[in-house]
Every structure is written in C-alpha cells, then in structure tokens.
Short mmCIF file of C-alpha atoms in Angstrom, two decimals:
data_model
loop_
_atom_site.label_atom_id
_atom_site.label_comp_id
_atom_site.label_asym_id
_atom_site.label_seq_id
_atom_site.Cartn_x
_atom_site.Cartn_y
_atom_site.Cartn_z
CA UNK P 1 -9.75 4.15 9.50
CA UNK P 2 -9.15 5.37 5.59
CA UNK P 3 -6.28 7.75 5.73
CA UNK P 4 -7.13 10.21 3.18
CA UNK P 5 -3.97 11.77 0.84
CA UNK P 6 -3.60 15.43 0.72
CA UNK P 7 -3.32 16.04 -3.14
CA UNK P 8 -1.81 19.37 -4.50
CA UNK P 9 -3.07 19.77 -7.50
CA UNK P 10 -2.42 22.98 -10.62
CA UNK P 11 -2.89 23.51 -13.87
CA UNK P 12 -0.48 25.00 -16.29
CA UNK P 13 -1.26 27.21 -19.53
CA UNK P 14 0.73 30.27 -20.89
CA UNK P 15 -0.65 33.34 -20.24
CA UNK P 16 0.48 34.96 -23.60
CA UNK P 17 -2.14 33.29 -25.14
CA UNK P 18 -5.39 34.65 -23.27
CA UNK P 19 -5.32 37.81 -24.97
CA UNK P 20 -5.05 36.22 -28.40
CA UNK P 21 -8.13 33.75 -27.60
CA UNK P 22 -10.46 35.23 -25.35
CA UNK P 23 -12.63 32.55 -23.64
CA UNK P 24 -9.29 30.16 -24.00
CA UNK P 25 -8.65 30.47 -20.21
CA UNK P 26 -11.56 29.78 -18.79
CA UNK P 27 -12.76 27.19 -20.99
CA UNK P 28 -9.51 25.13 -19.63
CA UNK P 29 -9.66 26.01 -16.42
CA UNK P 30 -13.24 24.16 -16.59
CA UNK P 31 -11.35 21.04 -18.12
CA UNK P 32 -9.19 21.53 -15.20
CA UNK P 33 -12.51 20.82 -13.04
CA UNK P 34 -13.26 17.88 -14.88
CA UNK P 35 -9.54 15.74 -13.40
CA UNK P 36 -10.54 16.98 -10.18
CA UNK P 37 -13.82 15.30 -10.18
CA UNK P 38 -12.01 12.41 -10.98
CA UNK P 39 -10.26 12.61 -7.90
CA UNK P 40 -13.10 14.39 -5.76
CA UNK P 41 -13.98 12.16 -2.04
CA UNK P 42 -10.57 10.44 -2.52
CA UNK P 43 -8.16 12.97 -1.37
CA UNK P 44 -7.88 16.24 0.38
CA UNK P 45 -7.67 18.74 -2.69
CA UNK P 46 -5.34 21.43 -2.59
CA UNK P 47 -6.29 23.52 -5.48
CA UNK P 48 -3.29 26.20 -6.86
CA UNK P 49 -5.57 26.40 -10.49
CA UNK P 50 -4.70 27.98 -13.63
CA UNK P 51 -0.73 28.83 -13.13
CA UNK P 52 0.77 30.91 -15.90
CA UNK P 53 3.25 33.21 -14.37
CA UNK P 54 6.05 32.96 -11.50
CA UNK P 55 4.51 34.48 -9.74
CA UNK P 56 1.75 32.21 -9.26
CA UNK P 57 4.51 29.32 -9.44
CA UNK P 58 5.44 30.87 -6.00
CA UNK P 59 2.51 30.94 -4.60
CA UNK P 60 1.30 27.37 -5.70
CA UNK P 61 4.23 26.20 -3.88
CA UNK P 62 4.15 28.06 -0.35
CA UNK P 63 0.09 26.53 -0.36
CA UNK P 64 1.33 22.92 -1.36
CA UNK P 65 3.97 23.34 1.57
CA UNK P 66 1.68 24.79 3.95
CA UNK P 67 -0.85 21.52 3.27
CA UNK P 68 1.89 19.16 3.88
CA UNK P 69 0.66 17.67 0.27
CA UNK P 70 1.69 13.76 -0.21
CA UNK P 71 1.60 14.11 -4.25
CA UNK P 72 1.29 16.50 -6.76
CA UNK P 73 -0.55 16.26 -9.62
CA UNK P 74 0.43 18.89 -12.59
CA UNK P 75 -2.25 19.26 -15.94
CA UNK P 76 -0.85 20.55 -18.68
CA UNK P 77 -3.72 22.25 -20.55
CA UNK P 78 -2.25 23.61 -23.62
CA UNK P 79 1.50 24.54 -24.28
CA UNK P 80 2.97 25.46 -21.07
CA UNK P 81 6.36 27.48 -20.31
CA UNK P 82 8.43 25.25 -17.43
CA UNK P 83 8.72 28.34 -15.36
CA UNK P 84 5.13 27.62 -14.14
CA UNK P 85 5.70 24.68 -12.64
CA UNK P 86 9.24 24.51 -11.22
CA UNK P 87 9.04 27.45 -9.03
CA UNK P 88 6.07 25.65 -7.45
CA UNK P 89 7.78 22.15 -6.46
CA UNK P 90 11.38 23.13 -5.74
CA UNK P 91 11.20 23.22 -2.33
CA UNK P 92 8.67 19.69 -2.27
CA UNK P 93 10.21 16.01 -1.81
CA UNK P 94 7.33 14.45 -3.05
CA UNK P 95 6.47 13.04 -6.51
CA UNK P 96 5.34 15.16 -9.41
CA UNK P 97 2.17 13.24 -11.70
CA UNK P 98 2.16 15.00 -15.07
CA UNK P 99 -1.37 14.69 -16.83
CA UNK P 100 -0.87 14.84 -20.27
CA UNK P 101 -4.75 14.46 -20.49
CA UNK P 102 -6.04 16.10 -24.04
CA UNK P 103 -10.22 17.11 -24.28
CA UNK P 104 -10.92 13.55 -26.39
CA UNK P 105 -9.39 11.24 -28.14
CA UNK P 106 -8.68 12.89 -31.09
CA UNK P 107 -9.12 16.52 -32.75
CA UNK P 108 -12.23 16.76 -35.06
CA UNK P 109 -9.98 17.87 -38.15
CA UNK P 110 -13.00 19.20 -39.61
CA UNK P 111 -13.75 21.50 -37.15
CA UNK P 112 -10.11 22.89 -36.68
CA UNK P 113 -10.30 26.16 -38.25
CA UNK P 114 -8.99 28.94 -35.88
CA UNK P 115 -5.50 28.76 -33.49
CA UNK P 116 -7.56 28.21 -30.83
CA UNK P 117 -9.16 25.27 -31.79
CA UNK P 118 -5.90 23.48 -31.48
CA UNK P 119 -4.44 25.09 -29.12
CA UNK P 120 -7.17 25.05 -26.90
CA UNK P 121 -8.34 21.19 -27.31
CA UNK P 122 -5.29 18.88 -28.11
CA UNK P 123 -2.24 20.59 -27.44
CA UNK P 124 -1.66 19.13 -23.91
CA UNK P 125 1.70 17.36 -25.46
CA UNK P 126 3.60 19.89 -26.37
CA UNK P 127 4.83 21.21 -23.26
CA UNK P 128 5.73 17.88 -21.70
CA UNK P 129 8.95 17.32 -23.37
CA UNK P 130 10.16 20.83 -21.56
CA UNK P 131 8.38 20.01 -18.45
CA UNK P 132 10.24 16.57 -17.72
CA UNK P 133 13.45 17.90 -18.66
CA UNK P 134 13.66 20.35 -15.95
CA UNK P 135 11.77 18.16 -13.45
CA UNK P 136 14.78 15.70 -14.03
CA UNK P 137 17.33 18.62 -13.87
CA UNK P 138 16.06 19.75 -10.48
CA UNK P 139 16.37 15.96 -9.21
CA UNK P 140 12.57 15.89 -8.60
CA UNK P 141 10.77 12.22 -8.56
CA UNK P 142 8.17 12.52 -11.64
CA UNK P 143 5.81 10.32 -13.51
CA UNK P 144 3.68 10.92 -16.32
CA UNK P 145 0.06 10.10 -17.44
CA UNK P 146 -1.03 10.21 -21.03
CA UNK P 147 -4.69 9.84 -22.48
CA UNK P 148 -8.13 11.86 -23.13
CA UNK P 149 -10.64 13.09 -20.13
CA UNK P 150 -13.55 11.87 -21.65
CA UNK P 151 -14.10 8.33 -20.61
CA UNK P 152 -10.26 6.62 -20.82
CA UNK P 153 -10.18 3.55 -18.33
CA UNK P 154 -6.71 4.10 -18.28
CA UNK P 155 -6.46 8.10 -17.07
CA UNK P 156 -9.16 7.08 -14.94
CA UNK P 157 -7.03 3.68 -13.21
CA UNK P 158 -4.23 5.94 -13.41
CA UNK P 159 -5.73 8.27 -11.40
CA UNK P 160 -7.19 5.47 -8.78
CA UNK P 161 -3.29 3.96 -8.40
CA UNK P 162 -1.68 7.09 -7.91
CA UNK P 163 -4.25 8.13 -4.84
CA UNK P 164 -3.98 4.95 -3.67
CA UNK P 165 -0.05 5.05 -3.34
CA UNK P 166 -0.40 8.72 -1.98
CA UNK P 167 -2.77 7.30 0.69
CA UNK P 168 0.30 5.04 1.92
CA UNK P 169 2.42 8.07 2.20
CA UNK P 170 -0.18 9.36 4.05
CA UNK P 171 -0.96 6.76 6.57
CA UNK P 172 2.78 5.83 7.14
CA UNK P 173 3.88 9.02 8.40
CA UNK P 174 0.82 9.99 10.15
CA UNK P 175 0.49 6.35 11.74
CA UNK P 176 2.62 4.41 14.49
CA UNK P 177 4.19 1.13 14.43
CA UNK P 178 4.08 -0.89 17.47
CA UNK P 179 6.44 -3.86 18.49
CA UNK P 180 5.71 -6.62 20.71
CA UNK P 181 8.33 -8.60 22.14
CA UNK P 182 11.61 -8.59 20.04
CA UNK P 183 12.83 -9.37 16.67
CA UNK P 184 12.71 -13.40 16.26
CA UNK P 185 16.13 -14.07 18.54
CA UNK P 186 19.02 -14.99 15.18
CA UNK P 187 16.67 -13.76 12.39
CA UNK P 188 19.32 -10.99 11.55
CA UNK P 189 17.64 -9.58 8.76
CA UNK P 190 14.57 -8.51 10.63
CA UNK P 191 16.98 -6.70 12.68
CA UNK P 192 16.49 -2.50 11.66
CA UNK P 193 17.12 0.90 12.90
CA UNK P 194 13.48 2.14 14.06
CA UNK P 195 15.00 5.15 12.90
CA UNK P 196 15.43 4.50 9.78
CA UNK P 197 12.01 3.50 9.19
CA UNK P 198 11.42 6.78 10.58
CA UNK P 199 13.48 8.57 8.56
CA UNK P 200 12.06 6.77 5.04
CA UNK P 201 8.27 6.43 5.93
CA UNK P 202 7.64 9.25 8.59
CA UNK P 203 6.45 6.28 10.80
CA UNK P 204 7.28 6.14 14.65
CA UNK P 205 7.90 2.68 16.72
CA UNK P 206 6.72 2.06 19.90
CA UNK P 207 7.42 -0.32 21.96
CA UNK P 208 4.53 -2.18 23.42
CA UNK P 209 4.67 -4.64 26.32
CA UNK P 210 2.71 -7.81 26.32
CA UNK P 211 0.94 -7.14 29.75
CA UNK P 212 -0.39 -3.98 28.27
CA UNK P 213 -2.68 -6.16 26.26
CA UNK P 214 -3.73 -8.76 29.17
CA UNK P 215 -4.52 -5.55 30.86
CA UNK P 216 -6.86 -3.94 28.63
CA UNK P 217 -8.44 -7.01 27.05
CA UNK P 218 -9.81 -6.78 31.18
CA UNK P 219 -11.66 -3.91 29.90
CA UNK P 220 -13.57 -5.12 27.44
CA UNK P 221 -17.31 -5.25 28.30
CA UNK P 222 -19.72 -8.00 27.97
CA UNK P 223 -21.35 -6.28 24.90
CA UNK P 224 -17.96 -6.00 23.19
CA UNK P 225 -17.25 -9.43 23.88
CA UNK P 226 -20.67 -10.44 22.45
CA UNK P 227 -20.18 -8.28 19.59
CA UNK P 228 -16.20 -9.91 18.70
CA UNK P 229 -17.76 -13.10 19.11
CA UNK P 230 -20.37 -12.43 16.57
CA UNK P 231 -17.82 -11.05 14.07
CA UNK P 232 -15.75 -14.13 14.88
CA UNK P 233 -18.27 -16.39 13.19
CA UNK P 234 -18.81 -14.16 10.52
CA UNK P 235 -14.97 -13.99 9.89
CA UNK P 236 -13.84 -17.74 10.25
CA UNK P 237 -15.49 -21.43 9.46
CA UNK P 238 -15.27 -22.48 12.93
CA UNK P 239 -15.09 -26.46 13.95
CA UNK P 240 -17.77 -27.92 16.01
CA UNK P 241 -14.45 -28.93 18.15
CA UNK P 242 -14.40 -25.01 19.33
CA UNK P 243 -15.61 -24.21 22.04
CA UNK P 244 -17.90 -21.47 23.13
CA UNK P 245 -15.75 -20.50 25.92
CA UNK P 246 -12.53 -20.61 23.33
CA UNK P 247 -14.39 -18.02 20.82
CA UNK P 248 -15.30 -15.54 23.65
CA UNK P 249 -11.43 -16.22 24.88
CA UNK P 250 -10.30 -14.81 21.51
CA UNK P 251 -13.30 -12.17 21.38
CA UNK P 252 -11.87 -10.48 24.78
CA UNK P 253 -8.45 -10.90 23.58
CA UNK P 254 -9.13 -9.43 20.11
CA UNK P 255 -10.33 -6.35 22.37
CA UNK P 256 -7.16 -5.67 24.11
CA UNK P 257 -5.51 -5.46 20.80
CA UNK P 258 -7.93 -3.22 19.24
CA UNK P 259 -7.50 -0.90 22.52
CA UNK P 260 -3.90 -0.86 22.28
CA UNK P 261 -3.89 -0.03 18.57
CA UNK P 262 -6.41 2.49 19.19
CA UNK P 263 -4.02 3.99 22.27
CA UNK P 264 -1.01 4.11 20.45
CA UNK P 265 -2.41 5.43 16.88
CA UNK P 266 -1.39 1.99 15.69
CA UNK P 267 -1.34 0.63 11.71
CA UNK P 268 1.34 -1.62 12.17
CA UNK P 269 1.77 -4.38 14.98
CA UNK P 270 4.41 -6.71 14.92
CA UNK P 271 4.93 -8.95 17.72
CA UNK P 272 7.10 -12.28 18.77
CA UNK P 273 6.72 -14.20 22.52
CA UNK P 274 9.57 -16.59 23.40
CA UNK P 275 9.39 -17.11 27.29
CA UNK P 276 7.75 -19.63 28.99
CA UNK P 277 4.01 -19.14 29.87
CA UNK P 278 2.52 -18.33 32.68
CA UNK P 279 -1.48 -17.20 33.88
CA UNK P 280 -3.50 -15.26 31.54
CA UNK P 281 -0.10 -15.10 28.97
CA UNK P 282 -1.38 -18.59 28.18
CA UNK P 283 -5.49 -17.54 26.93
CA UNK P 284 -3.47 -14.62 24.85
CA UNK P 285 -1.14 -16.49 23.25
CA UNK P 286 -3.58 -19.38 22.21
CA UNK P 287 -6.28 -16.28 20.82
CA UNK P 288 -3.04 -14.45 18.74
CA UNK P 289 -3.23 -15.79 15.77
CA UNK P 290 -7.44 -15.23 15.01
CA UNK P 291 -7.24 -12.25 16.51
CA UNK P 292 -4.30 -10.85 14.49
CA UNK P 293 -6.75 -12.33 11.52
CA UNK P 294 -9.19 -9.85 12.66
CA UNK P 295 -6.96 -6.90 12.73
CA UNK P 296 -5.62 -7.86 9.80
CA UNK P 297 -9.60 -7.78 8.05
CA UNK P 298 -9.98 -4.24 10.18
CA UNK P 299 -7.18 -2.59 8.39
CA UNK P 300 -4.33 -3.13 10.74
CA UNK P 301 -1.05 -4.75 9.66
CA UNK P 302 0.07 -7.99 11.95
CA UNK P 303 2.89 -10.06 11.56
CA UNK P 304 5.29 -12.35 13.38
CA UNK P 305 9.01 -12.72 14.58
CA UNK P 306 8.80 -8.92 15.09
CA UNK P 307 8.86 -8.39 11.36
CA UNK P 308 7.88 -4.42 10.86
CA UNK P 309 9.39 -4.49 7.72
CA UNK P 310 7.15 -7.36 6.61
CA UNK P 311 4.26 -5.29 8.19
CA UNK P 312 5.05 -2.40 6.00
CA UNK P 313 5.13 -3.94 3.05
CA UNK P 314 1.85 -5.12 4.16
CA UNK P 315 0.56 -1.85 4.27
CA UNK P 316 1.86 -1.21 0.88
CA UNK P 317 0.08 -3.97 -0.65
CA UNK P 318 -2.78 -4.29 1.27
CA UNK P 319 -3.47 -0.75 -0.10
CA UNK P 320 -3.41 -1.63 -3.69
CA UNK P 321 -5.04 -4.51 -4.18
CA UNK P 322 -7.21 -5.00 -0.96
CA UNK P 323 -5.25 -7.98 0.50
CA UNK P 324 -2.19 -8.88 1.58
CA UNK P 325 -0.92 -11.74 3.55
CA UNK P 326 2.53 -12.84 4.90
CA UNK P 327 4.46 -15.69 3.14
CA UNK P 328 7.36 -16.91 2.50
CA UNK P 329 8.68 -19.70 -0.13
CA UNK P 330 7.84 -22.97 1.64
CA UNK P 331 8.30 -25.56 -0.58
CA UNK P 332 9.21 -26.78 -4.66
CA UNK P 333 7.71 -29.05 -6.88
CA UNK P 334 9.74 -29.93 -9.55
CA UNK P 335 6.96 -32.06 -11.15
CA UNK P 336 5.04 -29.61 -12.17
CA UNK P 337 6.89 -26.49 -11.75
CA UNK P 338 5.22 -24.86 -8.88
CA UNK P 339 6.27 -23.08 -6.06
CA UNK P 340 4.36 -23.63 -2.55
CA UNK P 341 4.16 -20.22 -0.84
CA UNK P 342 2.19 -19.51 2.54
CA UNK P 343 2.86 -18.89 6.23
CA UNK P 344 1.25 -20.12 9.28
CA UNK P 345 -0.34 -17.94 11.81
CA UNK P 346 -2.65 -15.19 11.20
CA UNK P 347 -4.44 -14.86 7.84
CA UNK P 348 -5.62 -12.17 5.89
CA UNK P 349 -9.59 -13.21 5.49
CA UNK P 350 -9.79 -11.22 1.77
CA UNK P 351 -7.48 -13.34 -0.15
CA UNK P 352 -9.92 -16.30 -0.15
CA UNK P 353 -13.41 -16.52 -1.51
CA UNK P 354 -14.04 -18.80 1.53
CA UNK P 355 -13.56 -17.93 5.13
CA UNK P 356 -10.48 -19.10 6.97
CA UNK P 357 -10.35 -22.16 8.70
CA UNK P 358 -10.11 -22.15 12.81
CA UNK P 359 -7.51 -24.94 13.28
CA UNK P 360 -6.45 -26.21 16.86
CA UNK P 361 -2.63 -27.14 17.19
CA UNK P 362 -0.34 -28.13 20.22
CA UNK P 363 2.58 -26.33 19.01
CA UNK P 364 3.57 -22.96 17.17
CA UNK P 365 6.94 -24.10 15.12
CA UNK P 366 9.91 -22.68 16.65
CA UNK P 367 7.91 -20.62 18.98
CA UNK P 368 6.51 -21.31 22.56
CA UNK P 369 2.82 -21.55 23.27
CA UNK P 370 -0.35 -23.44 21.53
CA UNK P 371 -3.33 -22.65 20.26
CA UNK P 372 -5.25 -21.66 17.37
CA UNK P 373 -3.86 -20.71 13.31
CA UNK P 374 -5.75 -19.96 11.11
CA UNK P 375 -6.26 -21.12 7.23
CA UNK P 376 -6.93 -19.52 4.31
CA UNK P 377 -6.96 -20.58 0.80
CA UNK P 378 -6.17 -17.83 -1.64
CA UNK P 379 -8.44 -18.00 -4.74
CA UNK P 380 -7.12 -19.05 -7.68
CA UNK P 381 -6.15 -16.41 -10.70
CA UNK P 382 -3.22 -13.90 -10.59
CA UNK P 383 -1.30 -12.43 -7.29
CA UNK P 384 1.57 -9.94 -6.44
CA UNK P 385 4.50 -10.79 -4.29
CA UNK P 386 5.96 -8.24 -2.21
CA UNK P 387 8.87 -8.30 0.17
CA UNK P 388 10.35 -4.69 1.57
CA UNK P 389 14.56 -5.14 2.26
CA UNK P 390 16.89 -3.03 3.32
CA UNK P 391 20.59 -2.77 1.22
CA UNK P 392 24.32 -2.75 2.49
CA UNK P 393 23.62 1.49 2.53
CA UNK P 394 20.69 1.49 4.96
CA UNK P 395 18.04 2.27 2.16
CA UNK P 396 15.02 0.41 1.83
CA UNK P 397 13.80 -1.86 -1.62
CA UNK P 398 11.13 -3.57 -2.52
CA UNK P 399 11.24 -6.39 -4.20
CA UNK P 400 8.43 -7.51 -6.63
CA UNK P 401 7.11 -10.12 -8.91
CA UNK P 402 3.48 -11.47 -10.06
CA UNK P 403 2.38 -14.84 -10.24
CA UNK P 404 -0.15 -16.75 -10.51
CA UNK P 405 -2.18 -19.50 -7.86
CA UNK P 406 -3.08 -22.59 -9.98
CA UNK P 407 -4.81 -25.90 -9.01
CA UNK P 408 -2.74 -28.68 -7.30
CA UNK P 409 -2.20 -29.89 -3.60
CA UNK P 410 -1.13 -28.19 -0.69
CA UNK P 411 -0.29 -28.53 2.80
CA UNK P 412 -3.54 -28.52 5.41
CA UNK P 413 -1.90 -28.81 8.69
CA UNK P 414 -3.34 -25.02 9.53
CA UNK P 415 -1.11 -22.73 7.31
CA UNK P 416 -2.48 -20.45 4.76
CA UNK P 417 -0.92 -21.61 1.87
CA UNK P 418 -1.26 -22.34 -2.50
CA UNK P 419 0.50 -23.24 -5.44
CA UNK P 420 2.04 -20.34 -7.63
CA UNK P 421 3.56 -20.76 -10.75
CA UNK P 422 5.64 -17.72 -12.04
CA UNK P 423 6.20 -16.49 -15.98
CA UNK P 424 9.66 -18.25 -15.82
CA UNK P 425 10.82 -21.53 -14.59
CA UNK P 426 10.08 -22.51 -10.96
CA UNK P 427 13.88 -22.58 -10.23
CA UNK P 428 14.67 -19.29 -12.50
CA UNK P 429 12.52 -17.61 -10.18
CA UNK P 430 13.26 -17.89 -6.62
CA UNK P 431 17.18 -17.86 -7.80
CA UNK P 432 16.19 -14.58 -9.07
CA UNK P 433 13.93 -13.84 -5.93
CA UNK P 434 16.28 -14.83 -3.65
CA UNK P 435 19.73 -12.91 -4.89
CA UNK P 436 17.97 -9.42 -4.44
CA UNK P 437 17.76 -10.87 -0.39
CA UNK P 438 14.26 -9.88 -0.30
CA UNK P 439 14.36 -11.01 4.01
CA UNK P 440 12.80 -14.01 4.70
CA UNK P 441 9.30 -12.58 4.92
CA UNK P 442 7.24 -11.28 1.91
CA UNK P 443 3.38 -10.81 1.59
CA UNK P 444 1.21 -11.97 -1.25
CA UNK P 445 -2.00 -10.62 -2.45
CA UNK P 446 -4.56 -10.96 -4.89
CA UNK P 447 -4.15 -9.43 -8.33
CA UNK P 448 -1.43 -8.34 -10.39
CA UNK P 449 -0.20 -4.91 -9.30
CA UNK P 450 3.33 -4.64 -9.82
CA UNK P 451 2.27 -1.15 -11.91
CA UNK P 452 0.20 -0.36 -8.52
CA UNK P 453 3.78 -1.09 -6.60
CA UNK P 454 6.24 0.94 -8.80
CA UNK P 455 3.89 3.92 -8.22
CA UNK P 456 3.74 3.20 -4.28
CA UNK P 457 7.88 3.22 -4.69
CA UNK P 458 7.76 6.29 -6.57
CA UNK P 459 5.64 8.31 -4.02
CA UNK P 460 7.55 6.37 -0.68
CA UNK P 461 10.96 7.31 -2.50
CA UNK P 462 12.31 4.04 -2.22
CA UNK P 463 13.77 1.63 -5.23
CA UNK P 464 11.52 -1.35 -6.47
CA UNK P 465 13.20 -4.39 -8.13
CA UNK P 466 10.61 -6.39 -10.17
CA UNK P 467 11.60 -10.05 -10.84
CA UNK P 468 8.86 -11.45 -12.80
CA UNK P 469 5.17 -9.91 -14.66
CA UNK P 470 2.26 -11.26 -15.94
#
C-alpha cells in the first residue's frame, strides 16, 4: 500500500507590485503551476496559491491545518514580504521547503528592458534571506531548494526526496506497529517506551500474540496457498532439497502474516519466540524467516529480537532508496580493510540482483526453533547505513554513514551478508559508528542517500548524526 503525503503547498509575491505590472500576477501564478506538476500523482496537493497579504497568510494556514499537511512547500516567485508566509505556518510542526526556483537558468540580459522583466523572471532570491530569518526566529524546521524550473535534475531530485521523506511522515503516523513476542530477553537497548515512539512518529504498538497467526494462516484458502507458493519461486532460488510440502508450509504461513498485518493496519512487525515448541508453533517458526522475506518485498517492515526501532528505521530507508535490510557489524578484516556487515534471518529480496537463497539450518543462533534463512547477496556499488537510537533524554537519532560493497569473501552459512569498505579506515569507522551507540541493529540499503536521510530527519523532527559520505 503507497501511503501518499498530504503536501501544502503556496506561493508568495507582493501584492504592491500587481498594479505596477499588470499581467505580473498571473503570469507567476502559472509558474506556480509548473512546481506543482512536478509534484502532481505523488502527493495529496493542498493548494493556498498566490499569497500576498495576511490575510491570505491566515487563511493558507487554517486550510494546511484542516488537511493535516505532512510538509509544506513555500515558492517564492518574485520578492516576497515575510508577513505572507509566517502567519500561514505558525501554528504547523512540520517542515517548511523554500523553493528558490527562478524561470531558467539565467536572465536573457538582452531582453531585460522594463522592471518587470526582472522582477517578474529572476528575482526569486531576494526574498529568501528575510524569509529564513523569521522561519528560524519562530523556531520552525526549514530547508531550502535553489535552481531554475526548466529542466534542473537537481530541483527536480529535490523535489522526489522531499515527497519521499513526507511519505514516511505519512505512513508512520497513519500506520501501526505490531510486536510479537518480547524484546530479545538482556538486549537492553531494544528496550523503549511504545509511547515514545508514539509520541515522535504518530505510530501506535500493538501487541500481537503468536497464536493469532497459527490461527489465521488456518484461513488461508487453497488458491491463496497456490498463489504464495507461486510467488515463493518467483521470490527465492529454491534447492532441489525443498520440499513441495515445505514451500506450501511457508505459503500458508506467509498468509497468516499478511492477515494479521492487514487486521491490525500493520507497516511494522517485529517479533522474537523464545519458548520451547510445541504443534503447529513448530511449521511457523521453521516458515518465519521466508515469509518475513516476503513481507519485507510487499512493503512491510520485519525484524527480529523485537527490534521496532530497527523496523523503523527500516521504513525510513526502505523509502528512499527502495531497499533496506537489517545488519549489524559482523566481522573485520584487517587485511584488506573491510568491514563484514549482514544479519541472518529474513532478507530484503531488492538489495541483490539475484534472488535470495532458501537455506535449511538446524538451529537459529541464540534463539529456539529451526528452519529456513534466507540469503541474499547485496550487489556491489555504493550503500547507506542506517541505525535509529534513542539518547540519555528519551529523543530519538539516527545515525548514518555510506559505504560501499566491494569484491572479496564472505560468510555462506545462510546469512545475508558483504564486504563494505567505508571513506575512512576500517577501524576509524566503526569506532566512530559505535560511540554514537547506534543499538545493535542497523539496516543497509542500496545507494548512497545520506542527503535522502537528513531530509527524512528533517520532516520526522528527529536529529541525524552522519559518520561517513561518499
């Protein structure tokens, strides 16, 4: 399900200036049009337009409260007085995008021979200065954008990250996050007040019990199950060694999940099992870990040890860049200054140009039960690190730094796992890594998006560390 932002968007001019360029207002408001577009089937629009007195100001901001808006994006067409926009996001805790966005790249000097001509086609600038001052005086959370409309890649990726990061907003507060099980039992730093992750993200925890899923997965039909299985074998390489009977296991499995997240408005399940086995808690815990891979393909953010905040950070990158899958630092090689980073369990099927491996194993490390993990190998080429902590206040920080996977060995014995070398020294790193005590968990994904991340901060209202960029 894509979890569209709500987008308040306005334009500022100053209204003194319509009567001494007729034609001045309109033509701008039409420019106006043309950032919308850009936006237009990625976000609900709120609309305030062309805002050049108070009074309007007002009104812009009852609308963009009324519409419960995630972002706000602010144009400045020409020279703009800051009582246009202020009076319009006082009352709003969410982050203010100013587009300093001129007509093109540059004024055709030659053609410059009225007011108007400047003021009208490359005077976007001139306000900003004012704008930012009293957006920082007011203690409001702003960014700023700076290009041309016509045909700058980066207004237009700027425009693509900051609905993206509104989107999380979005699906945080208007999603739950379900728990199954417990925290792992001595892990103390996946130990959190639900409430704060209320209070930051919007985002509700409930707590699930693992019969609820034996129980529905007893509702899934024969055509479901045929279906799963099907999407099973388009999802993983699967071993001769697998049975038919194991992949419909999984398949019926997989649909008590998908019920339960469906139930329970679910984007977030974390889950951890620690007593001993018994009847059908035995088929369930041996189909977890594919079938978490295939919630984690659908959208749906899975994780282990009860880790929520690991789930939320793999919300947050998932988002971004398209993939996201947990980790944590496994191993060094001083020989050639690489880190090994991976996790076992369920996979996240997008960070490998190959499908994941279907691996039998007799035991799940520290946990109880057996079963299947599954293996990915994330493709070589740059990735993001994420890990989301919480500091000695309460608040919440994420902690950030890009990589990059590189040839070289790693371990096959069923967890998804690579070689990453950082832009400093192996050791620099996770010293550096490690003292912001990013929790044990982190995810990695494909890509570099630390830029991507600082905007997600920005819009979530939490602090982002950054340790290392490409």
């Amino acid at each position: 399900m894509k979890h569209r932002p709500v987008i308040g968007t306005m334009a500022v001019g100053l209204i003194g200036y319509w009567p001494q360029f007729p034609g001045m207002k309109e033509y701008l408001t039409g420019k106006h049009r043309e950032l919308l577009d850009k936006i237009d089937g990625e976000a609900e629009i709120i609309d305030a337009g062309m805002i050049d007195t108070v009074e309007k100001s007002r009104e812009a901001g009852r609308k963009f409260q009324s519409a419960d808006v995630d972002i706000i994006f602010c144009q400045a067409m020409t020279y703009a007085t800051s009582d246009n926009l202020i009076p319009a996001v006082r009352d709003l805790e969410v982050p203010v995008i100013l587009f300093n966005v001129q007509e093109d790249k540059s004024l055709d000097f030659s053609k410059v021979k009225n007011l108007d001509d400047w003021l009208g086609h490359g005077c976007t600038c001139a306000g900003l200065p004012e704008l930012s001052a009293m957006l920082r005086r007011y203690g409001k959370c702003y960014d700023i954008v700076t290009g041309y409309l016509k045909g700058d890649a980066a207004v237009d990726e700027a425009v693509v990250r900051w609905v993206k990061a509104a989107g999380i907003r979005r699906k945080l507060k208007t999603t739950n996050a379900g728990i199954l099980g417990r925290q792992y039992l001595g892990m103390m730093d996946l130990y959190l007040d639900e409430n704060a992750v209320m209070k930051q993200f919007g985002m509700m925890t409930r707590f699930l019990m693992w019969e609820d899923v034996i129980a529905l997965s007893e509702q899934v039909t024969e055509e479901e199950k045929r279906q799963y299985t099907e999407k099973m074998k388009e999802i993983f390489d699967i071993p001769a060694a697998v049975s038919h009977e194991e992949l419909e296991n999984i398949a019926v499995m997989y649909g008590g999940y998908l019920k339960l997240a469906e139930q329970n408005h679910l984007s977030i399940l974390a889950n951890h099992f620690e007593k001993q086995m018994t009847g059908k808690e035995v088929d369930l815990m041996a189909a977890l870990n594919p079938a978490h891979t295939m919630l984690i393909h659908d959208g749906l953010a899975c994780t282990v040890e009860g880790d929520i905040k690991g789930a939320v950070a793999m919300t947050i990158l998932k988002a971004m860049g398209g993939d996201a899958n947990l980790t944590e630092l496994y191993s060094m090689d001083f020989n050639d200054d690489t880190c090994i980073i991976g996790h076992s369990g369920a996979s996240d099927p997008m960070i490998s140009d190959k499908r994941p491996v279907l691996k039998k194993t007799s035991v799940f490390h520290g946990k109880s039960g057996k079963g299947f993990t599954t293996q990915a190998v994330p493709r070589k080429g740059p990735i993001t690190m994420l890990a989301l902590t919480m500091e000695e206040d309460g608040t919440f920080k994420m902690v950030a730094a890009e990589g990059e996977v590189v040839d070289g060995e790693i371990l096959n014995l069923g967890d998804t796992n690579c070689r990453v070398k950082f832009p400093v020294p192996m050791r620099e790193f996770i010293n550096r890594w490690s003292m912001e005590g990013p929790s044990h968990h982190g995810v990695m994904g494909s890509g570099a998006h630390v830029r991507d991340l600082e905007a997600a901060a920005k819009v979530l209202g939490v602090r982002i560390e950054v340790i290392t960029r490409l």
